[in-house]
PDB file of C-alpha atoms and ligand atoms in Angstrom:
ATOM      1  CA  UNK A   1     -62.990  16.937 -13.396  1.00 93.00           C
ATOM      2  CA  UNK A   2     -59.456  16.977 -11.986  1.00 96.00           C
ATOM      3  CA  UNK A   3     -56.942  19.790 -12.058  1.00 97.00           C
ATOM      4  CA  UNK A   4     -53.634  19.157 -10.283  1.00 97.00           C
ATOM      5  CA  UNK A   5     -50.744  21.588 -10.160  1.00 97.00           C
ATOM      6  CA  UNK A   6     -47.127  21.039  -9.102  1.00 97.00           C
ATOM      7  CA  UNK A   7     -47.820  18.017  -6.929  1.00 98.00           C
ATOM      8  CA  UNK A   8     -45.032  16.739  -4.721  1.00 97.00           C
ATOM      9  CA  UNK A   9     -45.157  13.877  -2.275  1.00 97.00           C
ATOM     10  CA  UNK A  10     -42.045  13.278  -0.263  1.00 96.00           C
ATOM     11  CA  UNK A  11     -41.755  10.408   2.201  1.00 94.00           C
ATOM     12  CA  UNK A  12     -39.082  10.623   4.854  1.00 91.00           C
ATOM     13  CA  UNK A  13     -37.889   7.505   6.634  1.00 84.00           C
ATOM     14  CA  UNK A  14     -34.614   6.753   8.464  1.00 85.00           C
ATOM     15  CA  UNK A  15     -33.107  10.030   7.327  1.00 87.00           C
ATOM     16  CA  UNK A  16     -33.667   9.270   3.650  1.00 92.00           C
ATOM     17  CA  UNK A  17     -36.111  11.004   1.338  1.00 91.00           C
ATOM     18  CA  UNK A  18     -38.245   9.354  -1.274  1.00 92.00           C
ATOM     19  CA  UNK A  19     -39.784  11.647  -3.854  1.00 94.00           C
ATOM     20  CA  UNK A  20     -42.801   9.548  -4.701  1.00 96.00           C
ATOM     21  CA  UNK A  21     -44.158  12.457  -6.741  1.00 97.00           C
ATOM     22  CA  UNK A  22     -41.779  15.015  -8.121  1.00 97.00           C
ATOM     23  CA  UNK A  23     -43.770  17.817  -9.700  1.00 96.00           C
ATOM     24  CA  UNK A  24     -46.884  16.492 -11.410  1.00 97.00           C
ATOM     25  CA  UNK A  25     -49.361  18.779 -13.158  1.00 97.00           C
ATOM     26  CA  UNK A  26     -52.357  17.291 -14.858  1.00 97.00           C
ATOM     27  CA  UNK A  27     -55.867  17.956 -16.099  1.00 97.00           C
ATOM     28  CA  UNK A  28     -58.473  15.292 -16.627  1.00 97.00           C
ATOM     29  CA  UNK A  29     -61.707  16.248 -18.324  1.00 96.00           C
ATOM     30  CA  UNK A  30     -65.142  14.936 -17.427  1.00 95.00           C
ATOM     31  CA  UNK A  31     -65.855  11.661 -19.213  1.00 94.00           C
ATOM     32  CA  UNK A  32     -62.241  10.793 -19.978  1.00 95.00           C
ATOM     33  CA  UNK A  33     -60.907   7.233 -19.618  1.00 95.00           C
ATOM     34  CA  UNK A  34     -57.307   7.592 -18.503  1.00 96.00           C
ATOM     35  CA  UNK A  35     -54.824   4.786 -17.912  1.00 95.00           C
ATOM     36  CA  UNK A  36     -51.722   5.416 -15.805  1.00 96.00           C
ATOM     37  CA  UNK A  37     -48.845   3.088 -16.606  1.00 95.00           C
ATOM     38  CA  UNK A  38     -45.192   2.822 -15.618  1.00 95.00           C
ATOM     39  CA  UNK A  39     -42.792   0.656 -13.691  1.00 94.00           C
ATOM     40  CA  UNK A  40     -43.300  -0.321 -10.103  1.00 93.00           C
ATOM     41  CA  UNK A  41     -42.215   2.545  -7.837  1.00 94.00           C
ATOM     42  CA  UNK A  42     -42.926   5.210 -10.485  1.00 96.00           C
ATOM     43  CA  UNK A  43     -45.471   6.971  -8.273  1.00 96.00           C
ATOM     44  CA  UNK A  44     -48.738   5.743  -9.832  1.00 96.00           C
ATOM     45  CA  UNK A  45     -50.477   4.657  -6.638  1.00 94.00           C
ATOM     46  CA  UNK A  46     -49.315   7.790  -4.846  1.00 96.00           C
ATOM     47  CA  UNK A  47     -50.799   9.976  -7.586  1.00 97.00           C
ATOM     48  CA  UNK A  48     -54.090   8.080  -7.497  1.00 96.00           C
ATOM     49  CA  UNK A  49     -54.431   8.390  -3.742  1.00 94.00           C
ATOM     50  CA  UNK A  50     -53.677  12.128  -3.867  1.00 95.00           C
ATOM     51  CA  UNK A  51     -56.237  12.680  -6.638  1.00 96.00           C
ATOM     52  CA  UNK A  52     -58.818  10.810  -4.559  1.00 93.00           C
ATOM     53  CA  UNK A  53     -58.058  12.779  -1.403  1.00 93.00           C
ATOM     54  CA  UNK A  54     -56.862   9.674   0.464  1.00 92.00           C
ATOM     55  CA  UNK A  55     -53.484  11.278   1.151  1.00 93.00           C
ATOM     56  CA  UNK A  56     -52.402  14.878   1.123  1.00 95.00           C
ATOM     57  CA  UNK A  57     -49.565  16.179  -1.045  1.00 96.00           C
ATOM     58  CA  UNK A  58     -46.373  17.597   0.491  1.00 96.00           C
ATOM     59  CA  UNK A  59     -46.903  20.535  -1.866  1.00 97.00           C
ATOM     60  CA  UNK A  60     -49.204  21.409  -4.724  1.00 97.00           C
ATOM     61  CA  UNK A  61     -52.890  21.910  -5.427  1.00 97.00           C
ATOM     62  CA  UNK A  62     -55.724  19.658  -6.497  1.00 97.00           C
ATOM     63  CA  UNK A  63     -59.180  20.718  -7.652  1.00 96.00           C
ATOM     64  CA  UNK A  64     -61.737  17.958  -7.841  1.00 94.00           C
ATOM     65  CA  UNK A  65     -64.922  18.840  -9.711  1.00 91.00           C
ATOM     66  CA  UNK A  66     -64.151  22.488  -8.963  1.00 91.00           C
ATOM     67  CA  UNK A  67     -63.483  21.961  -5.244  1.00 93.00           C
ATOM     68  CA  UNK A  68     -59.975  22.771  -3.926  1.00 95.00           C
ATOM     69  CA  UNK A  69     -58.967  19.778  -1.771  1.00 95.00           C
ATOM     70  CA  UNK A  70     -56.250  21.643   0.110  1.00 92.00           C
ATOM     71  CA  UNK A  71     -58.836  23.789   1.892  1.00 89.00           C
ATOM     72  CA  UNK A  72     -60.852  20.877   3.272  1.00 94.00           C
ATOM     73  CA  UNK A  73     -60.737  19.329   6.734  1.00 94.00           C
ATOM     74  CA  UNK A  74     -60.406  15.540   7.020  1.00 93.00           C
ATOM     75  CA  UNK A  75     -64.148  15.256   7.640  1.00 91.00           C
ATOM     76  CA  UNK A  76     -65.027  17.384   4.617  1.00 92.00           C
ATOM     77  CA  UNK A  77     -62.600  15.375   2.530  1.00 93.00           C
ATOM     78  CA  UNK A  78     -64.200  12.063   3.445  1.00 89.00           C
ATOM     79  CA  UNK A  79     -67.639  13.474   2.696  1.00 89.00           C
ATOM     80  CA  UNK A  80     -66.441  14.628  -0.708  1.00 91.00           C
ATOM     81  CA  UNK A  81     -64.961  11.179  -1.385  1.00 91.00           C
ATOM     82  CA  UNK A  82     -68.201   9.463  -0.421  1.00 88.00           C
ATOM     83  CA  UNK A  83     -70.197  11.786  -2.652  1.00 89.00           C
ATOM     84  CA  UNK A  84     -68.082  11.854  -5.786  1.00 91.00           C
ATOM     85  CA  UNK A  85     -65.632   8.970  -5.982  1.00 93.00           C
ATOM     86  CA  UNK A  86     -65.872   5.223  -6.399  1.00 91.00           C
ATOM     87  CA  UNK A  87     -62.663   3.432  -5.429  1.00 90.00           C
ATOM     88  CA  UNK A  88     -61.681   0.040  -6.807  1.00 88.00           C
ATOM     89  CA  UNK A  89     -58.511  -1.517  -5.450  1.00 82.00           C
ATOM     90  CA  UNK A  90     -56.398  -4.505  -6.389  1.00 77.00           C
ATOM     91  CA  UNK A  91     -57.959  -6.698  -3.781  1.00 76.00           C
ATOM     92  CA  UNK A  92     -61.739  -6.613  -3.783  1.00 76.00           C
ATOM     93  CA  UNK A  93     -61.635  -5.647  -0.105  1.00 85.00           C
ATOM     94  CA  UNK A  94     -65.070  -7.020   0.734  1.00 92.00           C
ATOM     95  CA  UNK A  95     -66.060  -7.503   4.345  1.00 93.00           C
ATOM     96  CA  UNK A  96     -66.026 -11.290   4.857  1.00 94.00           C
ATOM     97  CA  UNK A  97     -68.966 -11.488   7.241  1.00 95.00           C
ATOM     98  CA  UNK A  98     -71.326  -9.519   5.004  1.00 95.00           C
ATOM     99  CA  UNK A  99     -73.159 -10.881   1.976  1.00 96.00           C
ATOM    100  CA  UNK A 100     -72.547  -9.494  -1.506  1.00 96.00           C
ATOM    101  CA  UNK A 101     -75.686  -7.358  -1.188  1.00 96.00           C
ATOM    102  CA  UNK A 102     -74.688  -6.009   2.216  1.00 95.00           C
ATOM    103  CA  UNK A 103     -71.217  -5.160   0.944  1.00 95.00           C
ATOM    104  CA  UNK A 104     -72.737  -3.149  -1.899  1.00 94.00           C
ATOM    105  CA  UNK A 105     -75.065  -1.400   0.567  1.00 93.00           C
ATOM    106  CA  UNK A 106     -72.214  -0.307   2.807  1.00 90.00           C
ATOM    107  CA  UNK A 107     -71.238   3.010   1.149  1.00 85.00           C
ATOM    108  CA  UNK A 108     -74.926   3.979   1.212  1.00 79.00           C
ATOM    109  CA  UNK A 109     -74.612   4.355   4.981  1.00 79.00           C
ATOM    110  CA  UNK A 110     -72.088   7.133   4.480  1.00 71.00           C
ATOM    111  CA  UNK A 111     -73.881   8.734   1.534  1.00 69.00           C
ATOM    112  CA  UNK A 112     -74.537  12.449   1.845  1.00 64.00           C
ATOM    113  CA  UNK A 113     -77.729  11.953  -0.187  1.00 70.00           C
ATOM    114  CA  UNK A 114     -79.531   8.841   0.953  1.00 72.00           C
ATOM    115  CA  UNK A 115     -81.272   6.964  -1.797  1.00 75.00           C
ATOM    116  CA  UNK A 116     -84.972   6.318  -1.163  1.00 81.00           C
ATOM    117  CA  UNK A 117     -84.596   2.554  -1.320  1.00 86.00           C
ATOM    118  CA  UNK A 118     -80.920   1.609  -0.874  1.00 88.00           C
ATOM    119  CA  UNK A 119     -81.638  -2.132  -0.861  1.00 92.00           C
ATOM    120  CA  UNK A 120     -83.292  -1.999  -4.237  1.00 92.00           C
ATOM    121  CA  UNK A 121     -80.534   0.136  -5.614  1.00 90.00           C
ATOM    122  CA  UNK A 122     -77.908  -2.344  -4.386  1.00 93.00           C
ATOM    123  CA  UNK A 123     -79.874  -5.164  -6.018  1.00 94.00           C
ATOM    124  CA  UNK A 124     -80.000  -3.241  -9.300  1.00 90.00           C
ATOM    125  CA  UNK A 125     -76.240  -2.722  -9.151  1.00 90.00           C
ATOM    126  CA  UNK A 126     -75.643  -6.421  -8.538  1.00 93.00           C
ATOM    127  CA  UNK A 127     -77.866  -7.027 -11.538  1.00 89.00           C
ATOM    128  CA  UNK A 128     -75.715  -4.659 -13.593  1.00 85.00           C
ATOM    129  CA  UNK A 129     -72.587  -6.677 -12.759  1.00 86.00           C
ATOM    130  CA  UNK A 130     -74.405  -9.945 -13.433  1.00 88.00           C
ATOM    131  CA  UNK A 131     -74.608 -11.176  -9.846  1.00 92.00           C
ATOM    132  CA  UNK A 132     -78.247 -10.800  -8.889  1.00 92.00           C
ATOM    133  CA  UNK A 133     -78.574 -14.522  -8.243  1.00 96.00           C
ATOM    134  CA  UNK A 134     -75.623 -14.474  -5.831  1.00 97.00           C
ATOM    135  CA  UNK A 135     -76.664 -11.464  -3.770  1.00 96.00           C
ATOM    136  CA  UNK A 136     -76.909 -13.480  -0.557  1.00 97.00           C
ATOM    137  CA  UNK A 137     -73.557 -15.223  -0.809  1.00 97.00           C
ATOM    138  CA  UNK A 138     -70.597 -14.394   1.380  1.00 96.00           C
ATOM    139  CA  UNK A 139     -67.392 -13.267  -0.378  1.00 95.00           C
ATOM    140  CA  UNK A 140     -65.789 -16.656   0.412  1.00 95.00           C
ATOM    141  CA  UNK A 141     -68.523 -18.273  -1.682  1.00 96.00           C
ATOM    142  CA  UNK A 142     -67.674 -16.170  -4.739  1.00 94.00           C
ATOM    143  CA  UNK A 143     -64.846 -16.483  -7.261  1.00 89.00           C
ATOM    144  CA  UNK A 144     -62.124 -13.808  -7.471  1.00 84.00           C
ATOM    145  CA  UNK A 145     -63.747 -12.255 -10.522  1.00 83.00           C
ATOM    146  CA  UNK A 146     -67.164 -12.249  -8.871  1.00 89.00           C
ATOM    147  CA  UNK A 147     -65.720 -10.562  -5.791  1.00 91.00           C
ATOM    148  CA  UNK A 148     -64.224  -7.923  -8.059  1.00 87.00           C
ATOM    149  CA  UNK A 149     -67.596  -7.328  -9.659  1.00 88.00           C
ATOM    150  CA  UNK A 150     -69.206  -6.917  -6.228  1.00 93.00           C
ATOM    151  CA  UNK A 151     -66.510  -4.343  -5.420  1.00 92.00           C
ATOM    152  CA  UNK A 152     -67.384  -2.544  -8.636  1.00 89.00           C
ATOM    153  CA  UNK A 153     -71.079  -2.510  -7.737  1.00 91.00           C
ATOM    154  CA  UNK A 154     -70.115  -1.175  -4.307  1.00 93.00           C
ATOM    155  CA  UNK A 155     -68.065   1.599  -5.927  1.00 91.00           C
ATOM    156  CA  UNK A 156     -71.185   2.640  -7.858  1.00 89.00           C
ATOM    157  CA  UNK A 157     -73.538   2.739  -4.881  1.00 89.00           C
ATOM    158  CA  UNK A 158     -73.248   6.495  -4.361  1.00 87.00           C
ATOM    159  CA  UNK A 159     -73.379   7.404  -8.083  1.00 86.00           C
ATOM    160  CA  UNK A 160     -69.790   8.611  -8.325  1.00 91.00           C
ATOM    161  CA  UNK A 161     -68.761  11.072 -11.025  1.00 92.00           C
ATOM    162  CA  UNK A 162     -65.272   9.601 -10.899  1.00 95.00           C
ATOM    163  CA  UNK A 163     -63.909   6.077 -10.527  1.00 94.00           C
ATOM    164  CA  UNK A 164     -60.328   5.656  -9.353  1.00 95.00           C
ATOM    165  CA  UNK A 165     -59.032   2.123  -9.795  1.00 92.00           C
ATOM    166  CA  UNK A 166     -55.656   0.684  -8.796  1.00 91.00           C
ATOM    167  CA  UNK A 167     -54.808  -2.493 -10.729  1.00 87.00           C
ATOM    168  CA  UNK A 168     -58.456  -3.534 -10.789  1.00 83.00           C
ATOM    169  CA  UNK A 169     -57.705  -6.576 -12.925  1.00 79.00           C
ATOM    170  CA  UNK A 170     -54.294  -7.345 -11.430  1.00 75.00           C
ATOM    171  CA  UNK A 171     -54.761 -10.989 -10.513  1.00 71.00           C
ATOM    172  CA  UNK A 172     -57.592 -11.930 -12.856  1.00 74.00           C
ATOM    173  CA  UNK A 173     -57.437 -14.379 -15.750  1.00 78.00           C
ATOM    174  CA  UNK A 174     -57.831 -12.985 -19.242  1.00 82.00           C
ATOM    175  CA  UNK A 175     -61.509 -13.729 -19.603  1.00 81.00           C
ATOM    176  CA  UNK A 176     -62.479 -12.273 -16.237  1.00 77.00           C
ATOM    177  CA  UNK A 177     -60.320  -9.256 -16.921  1.00 80.00           C
ATOM    178  CA  UNK A 178     -62.236  -8.809 -20.172  1.00 83.00           C
ATOM    179  CA  UNK A 179     -65.556  -8.892 -18.295  1.00 80.00           C
ATOM    180  CA  UNK A 180     -64.462  -6.344 -15.704  1.00 80.00           C
ATOM    181  CA  UNK A 181     -63.100  -4.113 -18.479  1.00 83.00           C
ATOM    182  CA  UNK A 182     -66.320  -4.403 -20.413  1.00 85.00           C
ATOM    183  CA  UNK A 183     -68.194  -3.190 -17.340  1.00 83.00           C
ATOM    184  CA  UNK A 184     -65.831  -0.318 -16.635  1.00 86.00           C
ATOM    185  CA  UNK A 185     -65.772   0.743 -20.280  1.00 87.00           C
ATOM    186  CA  UNK A 186     -69.583   0.649 -20.371  1.00 86.00           C
ATOM    187  CA  UNK A 187     -69.854   2.890 -17.308  1.00 86.00           C
ATOM    188  CA  UNK A 188     -67.535   5.349 -18.985  1.00 90.00           C
ATOM    189  CA  UNK A 189     -69.275   5.266 -22.365  1.00 88.00           C
ATOM    190  CA  UNK A 190     -72.893   5.072 -21.248  1.00 88.00           C
ATOM    191  CA  UNK A 191     -72.925   7.029 -18.010  1.00 87.00           C
ATOM    192  CA  UNK A 192     -70.059   9.397 -18.735  1.00 90.00           C
ATOM    193  CA  UNK A 193     -68.283   8.429 -15.520  1.00 93.00           C
ATOM    194  CA  UNK A 194     -64.683   9.637 -15.573  1.00 95.00           C
ATOM    195  CA  UNK A 195     -62.289   6.708 -15.192  1.00 95.00           C
ATOM    196  CA  UNK A 196     -58.694   6.785 -13.996  1.00 96.00           C
ATOM    197  CA  UNK A 197     -57.037   3.376 -13.854  1.00 94.00           C
ATOM    198  CA  UNK A 198     -53.549   2.454 -12.721  1.00 94.00           C
ATOM    199  CA  UNK A 199     -52.592  -0.668 -14.612  1.00 91.00           C
ATOM    200  CA  UNK A 200     -49.857  -2.967 -15.849  1.00 87.00           C
ATOM    201  CA  UNK A 201     -52.229  -4.622 -18.252  1.00 84.00           C
ATOM    202  CA  UNK A 202     -51.879  -3.809 -21.970  1.00 84.00           C
ATOM    203  CA  UNK A 203     -55.545  -4.833 -22.345  1.00 83.00           C
ATOM    204  CA  UNK A 204     -56.658  -2.092 -19.951  1.00 84.00           C
ATOM    205  CA  UNK A 205     -54.345   0.559 -21.355  1.00 85.00           C
ATOM    206  CA  UNK A 206     -55.511  -0.421 -24.850  1.00 86.00           C
ATOM    207  CA  UNK A 207     -59.066   0.644 -24.100  1.00 89.00           C
ATOM    208  CA  UNK A 208     -58.245   3.995 -22.542  1.00 92.00           C
ATOM    209  CA  UNK A 209     -58.678   7.216 -24.502  1.00 93.00           C
ATOM    210  CA  UNK A 210     -55.516   8.581 -22.921  1.00 96.00           C
ATOM    211  CA  UNK A 211     -52.418   6.914 -21.502  1.00 96.00           C
ATOM    212  CA  UNK A 212     -50.128   8.637 -19.007  1.00 96.00           C
ATOM    213  CA  UNK A 213     -46.716   7.084 -18.432  1.00 96.00           C
ATOM    214  CA  UNK A 214     -44.974   7.744 -15.128  1.00 97.00           C
ATOM    215  CA  UNK A 215     -41.313   7.377 -14.183  1.00 97.00           C
ATOM    216  CA  UNK A 216     -39.443   8.666 -11.152  1.00 96.00           C
ATOM    217  CA  UNK A 217     -42.449  10.496  -9.744  1.00 97.00           C
ATOM    218  CA  UNK A 218     -43.206  12.397 -12.947  1.00 98.00           C
ATOM    219  CA  UNK A 219     -45.451  12.089 -15.945  1.00 98.00           C
ATOM    220  CA  UNK A 220     -43.034  11.450 -18.786  1.00 97.00           C
ATOM    221  CA  UNK A 221     -45.561  10.741 -21.540  1.00 96.00           C
ATOM    222  CA  UNK A 222     -49.147  11.817 -22.151  1.00 96.00           C
ATOM    223  CA  UNK A 223     -50.583  10.336 -25.329  1.00 94.00           C
ATOM    224  CA  UNK A 224     -53.891   9.249 -26.856  1.00 93.00           C
ATOM    225  CA  UNK A 225     -54.787   5.609 -26.227  1.00 88.00           C
ATOM    226  CA  UNK A 226     -56.234   3.089 -28.622  1.00 84.00           C
ATOM    227  CA  UNK A 227     -59.698   3.773 -27.209  1.00 79.00           C
ATOM    228  CA  UNK A 228     -59.561   7.458 -28.203  1.00 73.00           C
TER     229      UNK A 228
HETATM  230  P1  ADP B   1     -46.198   2.663  -8.069  1.00 68.05           P
HETATM  231  O1  ADP B   1     -47.638   2.691  -7.735  1.00 68.05           O
HETATM  232  O2  ADP B   1     -45.889   3.291  -9.402  1.00 68.05           O
HETATM  233  O3  ADP B   1     -45.577   1.308  -7.930  1.00 68.05           O
HETATM  234  P2  ADP B   1     -45.890   4.127  -5.573  1.00 68.05           P
HETATM  235  O4  ADP B   1     -46.686   5.365  -5.743  1.00 68.05           O
HETATM  236  O5  ADP B   1     -46.499   3.011  -4.816  1.00 68.05           O
HETATM  237  O6  ADP B   1     -45.420   3.614  -7.024  1.00 68.05           O
HETATM  238  O7  ADP B   1     -44.502   4.483  -4.883  1.00 68.05           O
HETATM  239  C1  ADP B   1     -43.637   5.508  -5.349  1.00 68.05           C
HETATM  240  C2  ADP B   1     -42.416   5.577  -4.451  1.00 68.05           C
HETATM  241  O8  ADP B   1     -42.770   6.042  -3.152  1.00 68.05           O
HETATM  242  C3  ADP B   1     -41.738   4.221  -4.247  1.00 68.05           C
HETATM  243  O9  ADP B   1     -40.339   4.438  -4.199  1.00 68.05           O
HETATM  244  C4  ADP B   1     -42.274   3.779  -2.898  1.00 68.05           C
HETATM  245  O10 ADP B   1     -41.352   2.922  -2.261  1.00 68.05           O
HETATM  246  C5  ADP B   1     -42.422   5.101  -2.159  1.00 68.05           C
HETATM  247  N1  ADP B   1     -43.503   5.062  -1.150  1.00 68.05           N
HETATM  248  C6  ADP B   1     -44.830   4.875  -1.399  1.00 68.05           C
HETATM  249  N2  ADP B   1     -45.546   4.936  -0.263  1.00 68.05           N
HETATM  250  C7  ADP B   1     -44.656   5.154   0.739  1.00 68.05           C
HETATM  251  C8  ADP B   1     -44.774   5.318   2.172  1.00 68.05           C
HETATM  252  N3  ADP B   1     -45.954   5.277   2.793  1.00 68.05           N
HETATM  253  N4  ADP B   1     -43.616   5.535   2.872  1.00 68.05           N
HETATM  254  C9  ADP B   1     -42.419   5.606   2.258  1.00 68.05           C
HETATM  255  N5  ADP B   1     -42.250   5.472   0.925  1.00 68.05           N
HETATM  256  C10 ADP B   1     -43.339   5.240   0.165  1.00 68.05           C
END
């Protein structure tokens, strides 16, 4: 699903250099559930955004589902993202003036392959995350965990083959974290969606089939997780 070779990302500011990524090579197979752990500043978010084509590396190559990202224009890259990847970030990032249903529908507008009945599909996805009854609520009328579940439904709207999540349960209580994990794990197990999750949570890392540990912009450990 992902093949990355010799990735470097160097930020330059005020004459100083930060090596956010310092030579990362990595393969992730279809259907894997990978957790990326490590201290703050280790390069986890940078790696995730490079793998998802949100930022470009200073050097190195990434193949996503067989497609070399380095050869793509910005437009082609965003089309590829819309077609293949569901992003879940730490904050749910819902648009406040749209209802839950409309938020889920949003990626459908940018979908390369339009679904025949996007509204119904969005309703089915809200059903999947247990929020059918709250489809017409605004984000401000939903709890933090519910907002997160809407964001998850939104990430699924275009049938991604890959979900990239950055601290998806960061600020959730234990029970809500468990629910979100249950959903993510189910998508991985039942639909074979490849999952890559940056996390500080032992509960998340404990369910992954593989745990990568980062430090100083490198992968310093690559070991089977408890979910393997
Ligand atoms: P993590 O996700 O593991 O906390 P990050 O990938 O966010 O780590 O950051 C890795 C390093 O790169 C940190 O030292 C961070 O300060 C630096 N960094 C990240 N993004 C930028 C940026 N846009 N400009 C300058 N430095 C950055």
